[in-house]
């Protein structure tokens, strides 16, 4: 046993008020403990109900390192099952999505399970007569997540049998999901097409931290957004030519420091938080014809204005997703190893809204989140250089001190300067709490 | 001008790949029609570039931005620069319509992109929709379908 698995205090000591030890990013044992404890004790995003509209529909993903199946049962309930045959461990389905019909059937020995996970049939069952199989975990069928909650179409699971409840875990942070869904005149979202899948050779937490890092865009993205602004301004074009959609998307990345300072960050308990309290890089997009009229009809004019006046930038739901309400995008930062992360970027259609909103969302996704995106190249270069730099033990501590308030509490809801590293500290406070809570 | 021959179409496709592999990006941009697009779908057989996410779907302005960015002093992901290599099968002419001035080719390829000690191999098909603009062949649409377009990739920084 290594130095952390046997010593909860040593693990907790990796997080200080203003710094974290580099082992949180590079150490394999810390990573294994994250997978075992952190991703079991927290509520993790599994998928969206529109991915499994019909009985027997399933979608596969991982919670931490554990493969799971989200499946809609014959009773219409969405469940989250471990993607592992209780007999010998075979992965039951490998497709990213599909329909299981009424049963999952293991391809090895044909043990068959209902979509709620219960055993339906075991071939040649008399071979277990008198063996006591009914007392084993295997007889209880496919293992289930400890708790599942569907919030306005978004399915979350907590793998641990017991622990914090959904409402207490997310609290007021759910207002960001609310705003994203309320932007549909029908009050409903649908996943639109496949996600981008982008491999990062860095620790997953670096990518999560960057979602609320408002001091990097004007530096790291000078090469992409800065060049875009320079090219556009130098271009011969007729007087009064409006910015094309792509420029509206990319140009705000190189806004001035003041813009990001003033946009504000709001932190919530349990590691959640968002940038863009007062305004954000999404505030100045052109109006799309017919959209406001549809929203006003559905919600009333005043309420529609309130919904669309909220332009939150990135909302981090601890531990590993980020949503962008104003452009209906969700990114999941899937840990694969201490130095490997899969970033999936999903887009959603606002049911009942004009197609042009989805067109802008889709454009944002490919311009910013694709493995072929120049903004993505800027960011990934930095993450991979951090991972390489932290492999050296020249210095052990990583600094997260910008705008530190020595009195700050991490179970608070508060609004702070947009360039503060407060949300990163908030995440690490939650990290320490949820990873150690089930360690001996 | 005399209409292009089938050989001219193939030559055009070979030249396009050479300009990329030699890093002559400004000349490469000159091969596009003013309304030209470069498309890399995310889904096999994808038909919609606007309402379904793609890896890349860019007009000439955005392509020029990519090329300008590659030259930037603060383009850290290109320090050092990437290099690319296309190995092309003979282009197959899929449309030959001199009266309309419209042509199309399909070309199977292997593409290698390398930077520092890393090298990645991508395989796929490139479709070139070509038009005659001011007497010269120009790209209306270059569509690149990677055989594993729905796989997870690291950075693809140049132009497959």
Coordinates of C-alpha atoms in Angstrom, one line a residue:
Chain A
X1 CA 0.0 0.0 0.0
X2 CA 1.3 3.4 -0.9
X3 CA 1.6 6.6 1.1
X4 CA -1.9 8.0 0.5
X5 CA -4.3 5.0 0.5
X6 CA -3.2 4.2 4.1
X7 CA -3.1 7.7 5.2
X8 CA -6.1 9.9 4.9
X9 CA -4.3 12.8 6.6
X10 CA -1.5 12.7 4.1
X11 CA -4.0 12.9 1.2
X12 CA -5.9 15.8 2.9
X13 CA -2.6 17.6 3.4
X14 CA -2.2 17.9 -0.4
X15 CA -4.7 20.7 -0.4
X16 CA -3.7 23.9 1.4
X17 CA -5.7 27.1 1.4
X18 CA -3.7 28.7 -1.4
X19 CA -1.8 25.8 -2.9
X20 CA -2.1 22.2 -4.0
X21 CA 0.6 19.6 -4.1
X22 CA 1.6 18.5 -7.6
X23 CA 0.7 14.9 -6.6
X24 CA -3.0 15.7 -7.1
X25 CA -2.2 15.9 -10.8
X26 CA 0.6 13.4 -11.4
X27 CA 0.4 10.6 -8.8
X28 CA -1.2 7.3 -9.9
X29 CA -2.2 6.4 -6.3
X30 CA -4.0 9.7 -5.8
X31 CA -5.8 9.1 -9.2
X32 CA -6.8 5.6 -8.0
X33 CA -8.2 7.1 -4.8
X34 CA -10.1 9.7 -6.8
X35 CA -11.7 6.9 -8.9
X36 CA -12.6 4.9 -5.8
X37 CA -13.8 7.5 -3.5
X38 CA -14.3 10.9 -5.1
X39 CA -16.3 9.6 -8.1
X40 CA -18.4 7.3 -5.8
X41 CA -19.3 10.0 -3.2
X42 CA -20.2 12.8 -5.6
X43 CA -23.2 13.1 -8.0
X44 CA -21.8 12.6 -11.5
X45 CA -23.5 13.4 -14.8
X46 CA -24.5 10.3 -16.7
X47 CA -26.4 11.5 -19.7
X48 CA -29.6 13.2 -21.0
X49 CA -33.0 11.6 -21.0
X50 CA -33.3 12.4 -24.8
X51 CA -30.5 9.9 -25.4
X52 CA -32.8 7.1 -24.2
X53 CA -36.4 8.0 -25.4
X54 CA -37.8 4.5 -25.6
X55 CA -38.1 1.5 -23.4
X56 CA -34.9 -0.6 -23.6
X57 CA -32.8 2.4 -25.0
X58 CA -29.4 2.6 -23.4
X59 CA -26.3 4.8 -23.5
X60 CA -22.9 3.9 -22.0
X61 CA -20.4 6.0 -20.2
X62 CA -18.1 6.0 -17.2
X63 CA -18.4 7.4 -13.8
X64 CA -14.8 7.9 -12.8
X65 CA -13.2 4.6 -14.0
X66 CA -16.4 2.6 -13.7
X67 CA -18.2 1.8 -16.9
X68 CA -22.0 2.3 -16.5
X69 CA -25.2 1.9 -18.6
X70 CA -28.0 4.4 -18.5
X71 CA -31.1 2.5 -19.5
X72 CA -34.8 3.3 -19.8
X73 CA -36.8 0.4 -18.3
X74 CA -40.2 -0.9 -19.4
X75 CA -41.8 1.2 -16.6
X76 CA -40.2 4.3 -18.2
X77 CA -37.8 4.8 -15.3
X78 CA -34.2 5.7 -16.2
X79 CA -31.7 3.5 -14.3
X80 CA -27.9 3.5 -14.0
X81 CA -26.3 0.0 -13.9
X82 CA -22.7 -1.0 -13.8
X83 CA -21.6 -2.3 -17.2
X84 CA -20.4 -5.6 -15.9
X85 CA -21.9 -9.1 -15.8
X86 CA -22.3 -10.1 -12.1
X87 CA -21.1 -13.6 -13.1
X88 CA -17.5 -13.2 -14.4
X89 CA -17.2 -9.5 -15.1
X90 CA -17.8 -9.3 -18.9
X91 CA -18.8 -5.8 -20.1
X92 CA -22.4 -6.3 -21.1
X93 CA -22.6 -3.7 -23.9
X94 CA -19.9 -1.9 -25.8
X95 CA -21.9 0.3 -28.1
X96 CA -22.1 3.9 -27.1
X97 CA -25.9 3.7 -27.4
X98 CA -28.5 1.2 -28.6
X99 CA -31.7 -0.6 -27.7
X100 CA -31.5 -3.7 -25.4
X101 CA -35.1 -4.8 -26.0
X102 CA -36.4 -6.3 -22.8
X103 CA -33.1 -7.9 -21.6
X104 CA -29.4 -7.5 -21.4
X105 CA -27.8 -10.8 -22.4
X106 CA -24.2 -11.5 -21.5
X107 CA -22.3 -12.6 -24.6
X108 CA -20.2 -15.1 -22.6
X109 CA -22.6 -17.5 -20.8
X110 CA -25.9 -16.0 -21.7
X111 CA -26.9 -14.9 -18.2
X112 CA -29.8 -12.6 -18.9
X113 CA -31.0 -9.6 -17.0
X114 CA -34.1 -7.4 -17.1
X115 CA -33.4 -3.7 -17.9
X116 CA -33.8 -3.0 -14.1
X117 CA -30.7 -5.3 -13.6
X118 CA -32.5 -8.2 -12.0
X119 CA -31.6 -11.7 -13.2
X120 CA -34.1 -13.0 -15.7
X121 CA -32.5 -16.3 -16.6
X122 CA -29.3 -18.4 -16.1
X123 CA -28.8 -21.3 -18.6
X124 CA -28.6 -24.7 -17.0
X125 CA -29.5 -23.2 -13.7
X126 CA -29.7 -26.6 -12.0
X127 CA -25.9 -26.4 -11.9
X128 CA -26.4 -24.0 -9.0
X129 CA -28.9 -26.1 -7.1
X130 CA -27.8 -26.2 -3.5
X131 CA -24.6 -24.2 -4.1
X132 CA -26.0 -21.1 -2.2
X133 CA -25.9 -18.8 -5.3
X134 CA -28.9 -17.0 -3.9
X135 CA -26.7 -15.6 -1.1
X136 CA -24.1 -14.2 -3.5
X137 CA -24.1 -10.7 -5.0
X138 CA -24.2 -12.3 -8.4
X139 CA -27.8 -13.5 -7.8
X140 CA -28.9 -9.9 -7.2
X141 CA -28.2 -9.1 -10.9
X142 CA -26.4 -6.2 -12.5
X143 CA -25.0 -3.9 -9.8
X144 CA -26.9 -0.6 -9.7
X145 CA -25.7 3.0 -8.9
X146 CA -26.5 3.9 -5.3
X147 CA -28.8 6.7 -6.3
X148 CA -30.1 8.2 -9.5
X149 CA -31.8 11.6 -10.1
X150 CA -33.1 13.0 -13.3
X151 CA -33.2 16.8 -13.1
X152 CA -35.1 18.5 -16.0
X153 CA -33.8 15.8 -18.3
X154 CA -30.2 15.6 -17.0
X155 CA -29.5 12.3 -15.4
X156 CA -27.0 12.2 -12.5
X157 CA -25.9 9.3 -10.3
X158 CA -24.1 8.8 -7.0
X159 CA -22.4 5.4 -7.1
X160 CA -22.2 5.1 -3.3
X161 CA -25.1 3.4 -1.5
X162 CA -25.3 6.2 1.1
X163 CA -24.1 9.8 1.1
X164 CA -25.2 13.3 0.3
X165 CA -28.6 13.8 -1.3
X166 CA -29.1 15.3 -4.8
X167 CA -30.7 18.5 -3.6
X168 CA -28.2 19.2 -0.8
X169 CA -25.3 18.4 -3.2
X170 CA -26.3 20.8 -6.0
X171 CA -28.5 23.3 -4.1
X172 CA -28.8 26.7 -5.8
X173 CA -26.3 25.7 -8.5
X174 CA -29.2 24.0 -10.4
X175 CA -30.2 27.5 -11.5
X176 CA -27.7 27.3 -14.3
X177 CA -29.3 24.1 -15.6
X178 CA -32.7 25.7 -15.2
X179 CA -31.6 28.7 -17.3
X180 CA -30.4 26.4 -20.0
X181 CA -33.7 24.5 -20.2
X182 CA -35.8 27.6 -19.7
X183 CA -34.3 29.0 -22.9
X184 CA -36.5 26.5 -24.8
X185 CA -40.0 27.8 -25.4
X186 CA -41.2 24.2 -24.7
X187 CA -39.0 24.0 -21.6
X188 CA -37.2 21.0 -23.0
X189 CA -33.8 20.1 -24.5
X190 CA -32.7 17.3 -26.8
X191 CA -29.2 16.1 -27.4
X192 CA -28.3 17.1 -31.0
X193 CA -26.1 14.6 -32.6
X194 CA -22.8 13.0 -31.4
X195 CA -20.4 14.7 -29.0
X196 CA -16.9 15.9 -30.0
X197 CA -14.4 13.6 -28.4
X198 CA -11.0 15.1 -27.6
X199 CA -8.1 13.3 -25.9
X200 CA -6.1 15.3 -23.5
X201 CA -2.8 14.1 -22.2
X202 CA -3.2 15.9 -18.9
X203 CA -4.9 15.5 -15.6
X204 CA -8.7 16.0 -15.7
X205 CA -8.7 18.6 -13.0
X206 CA -6.5 21.0 -15.1
X207 CA -9.3 21.1 -17.6
X208 CA -12.0 21.6 -15.0
X209 CA -10.0 24.5 -13.4
X210 CA -9.5 26.2 -16.7
X211 CA -13.3 26.5 -17.1
X212 CA -13.3 29.4 -14.6
X213 CA -9.8 30.7 -15.3
X214 CA -10.5 34.2 -16.7
X215 CA -6.8 35.3 -16.7
X216 CA -5.8 33.0 -19.5
X217 CA -8.0 33.8 -22.6
X218 CA -6.2 37.0 -23.6
X219 CA -2.8 35.2 -23.3
X220 CA -3.3 31.6 -24.4
X221 CA -5.9 32.6 -27.1
X222 CA -4.0 35.6 -28.5
X223 CA -2.9 33.3 -31.3
X224 CA -6.5 32.3 -32.3
X225 CA -9.0 34.9 -31.2
X226 CA -6.4 37.7 -31.3
X227 CA -5.5 36.8 -34.9
X228 CA -9.2 36.6 -35.8
X229 CA -9.8 40.1 -34.5
X230 CA -6.7 41.5 -36.3
X231 CA -7.7 39.8 -39.6
X232 CA -11.3 40.9 -39.4
X233 CA -10.3 44.5 -38.6
X234 CA -7.8 44.6 -41.5
X235 CA -10.2 43.2 -44.0
X236 CA -11.6 45.3 -46.9
X237 CA -15.3 45.2 -46.4
X238 CA -18.3 47.5 -47.1
X239 CA -19.1 50.0 -44.4
X240 CA -21.4 48.6 -41.7
X241 CA -20.7 45.0 -42.5
X242 CA -21.9 43.0 -39.5
X243 CA -19.6 40.5 -37.8
X244 CA -20.2 37.0 -39.1
X245 CA -21.4 34.4 -36.5
X246 CA -17.9 32.9 -36.3
X247 CA -16.4 36.3 -35.3
X248 CA -19.2 36.8 -32.7
X249 CA -18.2 33.5 -31.2
X250 CA -14.4 33.8 -31.2
X251 CA -13.6 37.5 -30.8
X252 CA -14.8 37.9 -27.1
X253 CA -12.0 35.5 -26.0
X254 CA -9.6 38.3 -26.2
X255 CA -11.6 40.8 -24.3
X256 CA -9.6 43.0 -21.9
X257 CA -8.8 42.0 -18.3
X258 CA -11.4 44.5 -17.0
X259 CA -14.1 42.7 -18.9
X260 CA -13.3 39.4 -17.2
X261 CA -12.8 41.0 -13.8
X262 CA -16.2 42.7 -13.9
X263 CA -18.0 39.6 -15.2
X264 CA -17.8 38.1 -11.8
X265 CA -17.6 34.5 -10.4
X266 CA -20.3 33.0 -8.1
X267 CA -19.3 30.1 -5.9
X268 CA -21.7 27.6 -4.3
X269 CA -21.1 24.9 -1.7
X270 CA -19.7 21.4 -2.7
X271 CA -17.4 22.7 -5.4
X272 CA -19.8 24.2 -7.9
X273 CA -19.5 27.7 -9.3
X274 CA -19.7 29.8 -12.4
X275 CA -18.2 32.6 -14.3
X276 CA -20.2 35.4 -15.9
X277 CA -22.5 36.7 -13.1
X278 CA -23.0 40.2 -14.7
X279 CA -22.1 39.5 -18.3
X280 CA -20.0 37.1 -20.3
X281 CA -18.5 36.3 -23.7
X282 CA -21.9 35.1 -24.7
X283 CA -23.7 38.4 -23.9
X284 CA -23.5 40.2 -27.2
X285 CA -24.6 37.6 -29.7
X286 CA -27.0 38.9 -32.4
X287 CA -30.7 38.3 -31.8
X288 CA -32.1 35.4 -33.8
X289 CA -35.3 36.3 -35.7
X290 CA -38.4 34.8 -34.2
X291 CA -36.8 33.5 -31.1
X292 CA -37.8 36.2 -28.6
X293 CA -41.3 36.2 -29.9
X294 CA -41.6 32.4 -29.3
X295 CA -40.1 32.8 -25.8
X296 CA -42.5 35.7 -24.9
X297 CA -45.4 33.6 -26.1
X298 CA -44.3 30.7 -23.9
X299 CA -43.2 32.5 -20.8
X300 CA -44.6 36.0 -20.9
X301 CA -42.5 38.9 -22.0
X302 CA -41.1 39.8 -18.6
X303 CA -40.1 36.3 -17.7
X304 CA -38.6 35.7 -21.2
X305 CA -36.4 38.8 -20.8
X306 CA -35.2 37.6 -17.4
X307 CA -34.3 34.2 -18.8
X308 CA -32.4 35.6 -21.8
X309 CA -30.8 38.3 -19.7
X310 CA -28.9 35.7 -17.7
X311 CA -25.7 35.1 -19.7
X312 CA -23.7 32.9 -17.4
X313 CA -20.4 31.8 -19.0
X314 CA -19.2 28.4 -17.6
X315 CA -20.9 26.6 -14.8
X316 CA -18.8 23.9 -13.2
X317 CA -20.8 21.1 -11.6
X318 CA -18.2 19.4 -9.4
X319 CA -16.5 17.1 -10.1
X320 CA -16.4 16.9 -13.9
X321 CA -18.9 18.7 -16.1
X322 CA -19.3 22.2 -17.3
X323 CA -22.5 23.7 -18.9
X324 CA -22.9 26.8 -20.9
X325 CA -26.6 27.9 -20.6
X326 CA -26.6 30.6 -23.3
X327 CA -25.4 28.2 -26.0
X328 CA -26.8 24.9 -24.7
X329 CA -23.5 23.0 -24.4
X330 CA -22.2 20.5 -21.9
X331 CA -18.7 19.3 -21.6
X332 CA -17.7 16.2 -19.6
X333 CA -14.1 15.8 -18.5
X334 CA -13.7 12.0 -18.2
X335 CA -10.6 10.9 -16.3
X336 CA -8.7 8.0 -18.0
X337 CA -5.5 8.1 -16.0
X338 CA -3.5 10.6 -13.9
X339 CA -2.2 12.1 -17.2
X340 CA -5.1 11.3 -19.6
X341 CA -8.5 12.8 -20.0
X342 CA -11.3 12.4 -22.5
X343 CA -13.2 15.6 -23.1
X344 CA -16.7 15.1 -24.6
X345 CA -18.6 18.1 -25.8
X346 CA -22.4 17.7 -26.2
X347 CA -24.8 20.2 -27.8
X348 CA -28.5 20.5 -27.2
X349 CA -31.4 21.7 -29.3
X350 CA -33.8 24.1 -27.6
X351 CA -37.1 22.4 -28.4
X352 CA -39.5 24.9 -30.1
X353 CA -36.7 27.5 -30.9
X354 CA -35.5 28.4 -34.4
X355 CA -32.8 26.2 -36.0
X356 CA -30.4 29.1 -36.1
X357 CA -29.8 28.8 -32.4
X358 CA -28.6 25.2 -32.8
X359 CA -26.5 26.4 -35.8
X360 CA -24.7 28.8 -33.6
X361 CA -24.3 26.2 -30.8
X362 CA -22.9 23.7 -33.3
X363 CA -20.5 26.3 -34.7
X364 CA -19.3 27.2 -31.2
X365 CA -18.7 23.5 -30.5
X366 CA -16.5 23.0 -33.5
X367 CA -14.7 26.3 -33.3
X368 CA -13.8 25.9 -29.6
X369 CA -14.1 22.3 -28.5
X370 CA -12.9 20.1 -31.4
X371 CA -9.6 18.3 -31.7
X372 CA -9.3 20.4 -34.9
X373 CA -10.2 23.7 -33.1
X374 CA -7.5 26.4 -32.9
X375 CA -8.9 27.5 -29.6
X376 CA -8.7 23.9 -28.4
X377 CA -5.1 23.7 -29.7
X378 CA -4.2 26.7 -27.6
X379 CA -5.6 25.2 -24.4
X380 CA -4.4 21.6 -24.8
X381 CA -0.8 22.9 -25.5
X382 CA -1.0 24.6 -22.1
X383 CA -2.4 21.6 -20.2
X384 CA 0.2 19.2 -21.7
X385 CA 3.0 21.6 -20.8
X386 CA 1.6 21.7 -17.3
X387 CA 1.5 18.0 -17.1
X388 CA 5.1 17.8 -18.3
X389 CA 6.2 20.6 -16.0
X390 CA 4.6 19.0 -12.9
X391 CA 6.4 15.7 -13.6
X392 CA 9.5 17.5 -12.3
X393 CA 9.8 17.7 -8.5
X394 CA 11.7 21.0 -8.8
X395 CA 8.8 22.6 -6.9
X396 CA 6.1 20.6 -5.2
X397 CA 3.3 23.2 -4.9
X398 CA 1.0 24.7 -7.5
X399 CA -0.3 28.2 -6.7
X400 CA -4.0 29.0 -6.6
X401 CA -3.8 32.2 -4.7
X402 CA -5.2 35.0 -7.0
X403 CA -7.6 37.2 -5.0
X404 CA -7.5 34.9 -2.0
X405 CA -9.5 36.1 1.0
X406 CA -7.9 34.7 4.1
X407 CA -11.3 34.5 5.7
X408 CA -13.0 32.7 2.8
X409 CA -15.3 29.7 3.6
X410 CA -16.0 27.0 1.2
X411 CA -19.6 26.2 2.2
X412 CA -20.7 29.6 1.1
X413 CA -22.6 31.2 -1.8
X414 CA -20.7 34.3 -2.8
X415 CA -19.9 36.5 -5.7
X416 CA -16.3 37.6 -6.3
X417 CA -14.1 39.2 -8.9
X418 CA -14.2 37.3 -12.2
X419 CA -10.4 36.8 -12.3
X420 CA -10.3 35.2 -8.8
X421 CA -9.1 31.7 -8.5
X422 CA -11.7 31.2 -5.8
X423 CA -13.7 28.6 -7.8
X424 CA -10.5 26.5 -8.2
X425 CA -10.0 26.6 -4.4
X426 CA -13.7 25.8 -4.0
X427 CA -13.2 22.7 -6.1
X428 CA -10.3 21.6 -4.1
X429 CA -12.1 22.1 -0.8
X430 CA -14.8 19.8 -2.2
X431 CA -12.2 17.4 -3.6
X432 CA -10.7 17.0 -0.1
X433 CA -14.0 16.5 1.5
X434 CA -15.5 14.0 -0.9
X435 CA -12.3 11.9 -1.4
X436 CA -11.6 11.5 2.2
X437 CA -15.1 10.9 3.5
X438 CA -15.1 7.2 2.9
X439 CA -11.4 6.6 3.6
X440 CA -10.3 4.9 6.8
Chain B
X1 CA -9.9 28.4 -71.7
X2 CA -10.0 24.9 -72.8
X3 CA -12.0 22.8 -70.3
X4 CA -9.8 20.7 -67.9
X5 CA -9.1 17.1 -68.7
X6 CA -9.5 14.3 -66.3
X7 CA -5.8 14.3 -65.8
X8 CA -5.9 18.0 -65.0
X9 CA -8.4 17.2 -62.2
X10 CA -6.0 14.6 -60.7
X11 CA -3.0 17.0 -61.1
X12 CA -5.0 19.6 -59.2
X13 CA -5.6 17.2 -56.3
X14 CA -2.0 16.2 -56.2
X15 CA -0.9 19.8 -56.2
X16 CA -3.2 20.7 -53.4
X17 CA -1.7 18.0 -51.2
X18 CA 1.9 19.1 -52.1
X19 CA 1.2 22.7 -51.2
X20 CA 0.0 21.5 -47.8
X21 CA 2.9 19.1 -47.2
X22 CA 5.4 21.8 -48.2
X23 CA 3.8 24.3 -45.9
X24 CA 2.9 26.7 -48.7
X25 CA -0.4 27.6 -47.0
X26 CA -0.9 31.0 -48.7
X27 CA -0.7 29.4 -52.1
X28 CA -3.0 26.6 -50.8
X29 CA -5.6 29.2 -49.8
X30 CA -5.5 30.5 -53.4
X31 CA -6.9 27.2 -54.6
X32 CA -10.2 27.9 -53.0
X33 CA -13.2 29.6 -54.7
X34 CA -14.3 32.7 -52.9
X35 CA -17.2 30.7 -51.4
X36 CA -15.1 27.6 -50.9
X37 CA -15.4 25.4 -47.8
X38 CA -13.3 22.8 -46.0
X39 CA -15.4 20.2 -44.2
X40 CA -14.4 17.3 -41.9
X41 CA -17.6 15.5 -40.7
X42 CA -17.8 14.0 -37.2
X43 CA -20.2 11.2 -38.2
X44 CA -19.7 8.6 -40.9
X45 CA -22.0 9.6 -43.8
X46 CA -22.9 13.0 -42.2
X47 CA -25.1 15.1 -44.5
X48 CA -25.7 18.2 -42.4
X49 CA -22.8 20.5 -41.7
X50 CA -24.8 23.2 -39.9
X51 CA -27.1 21.5 -37.4
X52 CA -24.8 18.5 -36.6
X53 CA -21.3 19.1 -35.1
X54 CA -18.4 18.6 -37.4
X55 CA -14.7 18.4 -36.7
X56 CA -14.3 21.3 -39.0
X57 CA -16.5 23.3 -41.4
X58 CA -14.8 26.6 -42.4
X59 CA -15.1 29.3 -45.0
X60 CA -12.1 31.1 -46.5
X61 CA -12.0 33.7 -43.7
X62 CA -11.6 31.0 -41.1
X63 CA -9.1 29.0 -43.2
X64 CA -7.1 32.2 -43.6
X65 CA -7.3 32.6 -39.8
X66 CA -5.8 29.1 -39.4
X67 CA -3.0 29.9 -41.8
X68 CA -2.2 33.3 -40.1
X69 CA -2.3 31.6 -36.7
X70 CA 0.3 29.0 -37.8
X71 CA 2.7 31.9 -38.5
X72 CA 2.1 33.7 -35.1
X73 CA 4.9 34.5 -32.7
X74 CA 2.7 33.5 -29.8
X75 CA 1.2 30.4 -31.3
X76 CA 2.5 28.1 -28.6
X77 CA 1.0 24.9 -29.9
X78 CA 3.2 25.4 -33.0
X79 CA 6.4 25.8 -31.1
X80 CA 7.9 23.7 -32.6
X81 CA 5.7 23.5 -35.7
X82 CA 3.8 20.4 -36.9
X83 CA 4.5 18.8 -40.3
X84 CA 2.1 16.9 -42.5
X85 CA 2.4 14.3 -45.2
X86 CA -0.3 13.1 -47.6
X87 CA -0.1 9.8 -49.4
X88 CA -2.8 9.8 -52.1
X89 CA -4.3 7.1 -54.1
X90 CA -5.1 8.1 -57.7
X91 CA -8.1 10.4 -57.6
X92 CA -11.3 9.0 -59.1
X93 CA -13.3 11.4 -61.2
X94 CA -16.9 11.4 -59.9
X95 CA -18.3 14.3 -61.8
X96 CA -17.1 15.6 -65.1
X97 CA -19.3 18.4 -66.4
X98 CA -17.4 20.8 -68.6
X99 CA -20.5 22.6 -69.8
X100 CA -21.4 23.6 -66.2
X101 CA -17.8 24.0 -65.2
X102 CA -18.2 21.6 -62.4
X103 CA -16.2 18.6 -61.4
X104 CA -15.7 16.2 -58.5
X105 CA -13.0 13.7 -57.5
X106 CA -12.7 11.2 -54.7
X107 CA -9.3 10.4 -53.3
X108 CA -8.3 7.8 -50.7
X109 CA -5.5 8.9 -48.6
X110 CA -3.2 8.3 -45.6
X111 CA -2.2 11.4 -43.8
X112 CA 0.5 11.7 -41.2
X113 CA 0.9 14.6 -38.8
X114 CA 4.0 14.9 -36.7
X115 CA 5.3 17.3 -34.0
X116 CA 8.3 16.7 -31.8
X117 CA 8.6 13.0 -31.2
X118 CA 4.9 12.2 -31.8
X119 CA 3.5 11.0 -35.1
X120 CA -0.2 10.2 -35.8
X121 CA -1.6 8.4 -38.9
X122 CA -5.1 9.2 -40.2
X123 CA -6.8 7.4 -43.1
X124 CA -9.8 8.5 -45.1
X125 CA -11.2 9.8 -48.3
X126 CA -11.1 13.3 -49.6
X127 CA -13.8 14.6 -52.0
X128 CA -13.0 17.7 -54.0
X129 CA -15.9 19.6 -55.6
X130 CA -14.2 21.8 -58.1
X131 CA -15.4 24.7 -60.2
X132 CA -14.0 26.9 -62.9
X133 CA -13.6 30.4 -61.5
X134 CA -12.1 33.0 -63.8
X135 CA -10.7 30.4 -66.1
X136 CA -9.0 28.3 -63.3
X137 CA -10.0 25.2 -61.3
X138 CA -11.0 26.2 -57.7
X139 CA -12.2 24.2 -54.7
X140 CA -15.9 24.8 -53.9
X141 CA -15.8 22.1 -51.2
X142 CA -13.1 19.9 -49.9
X143 CA -14.7 17.2 -47.7
X144 CA -12.4 15.0 -45.7
X145 CA -14.0 11.8 -44.2
X146 CA -11.6 10.1 -41.7
X147 CA -12.4 6.4 -41.5
X148 CA -12.5 6.9 -37.7
X149 CA -14.1 10.3 -37.7
X150 CA -16.1 9.5 -34.5
X151 CA -13.0 8.4 -32.5
X152 CA -11.4 10.5 -29.8
X153 CA -8.4 12.4 -31.2
X154 CA -5.6 14.5 -29.7
X155 CA -4.7 17.7 -31.6
X156 CA -5.0 17.7 -35.3
X157 CA -3.4 21.0 -36.1
X158 CA -2.9 21.1 -39.8
X159 CA -5.1 20.1 -42.8
X160 CA -5.7 16.4 -43.5

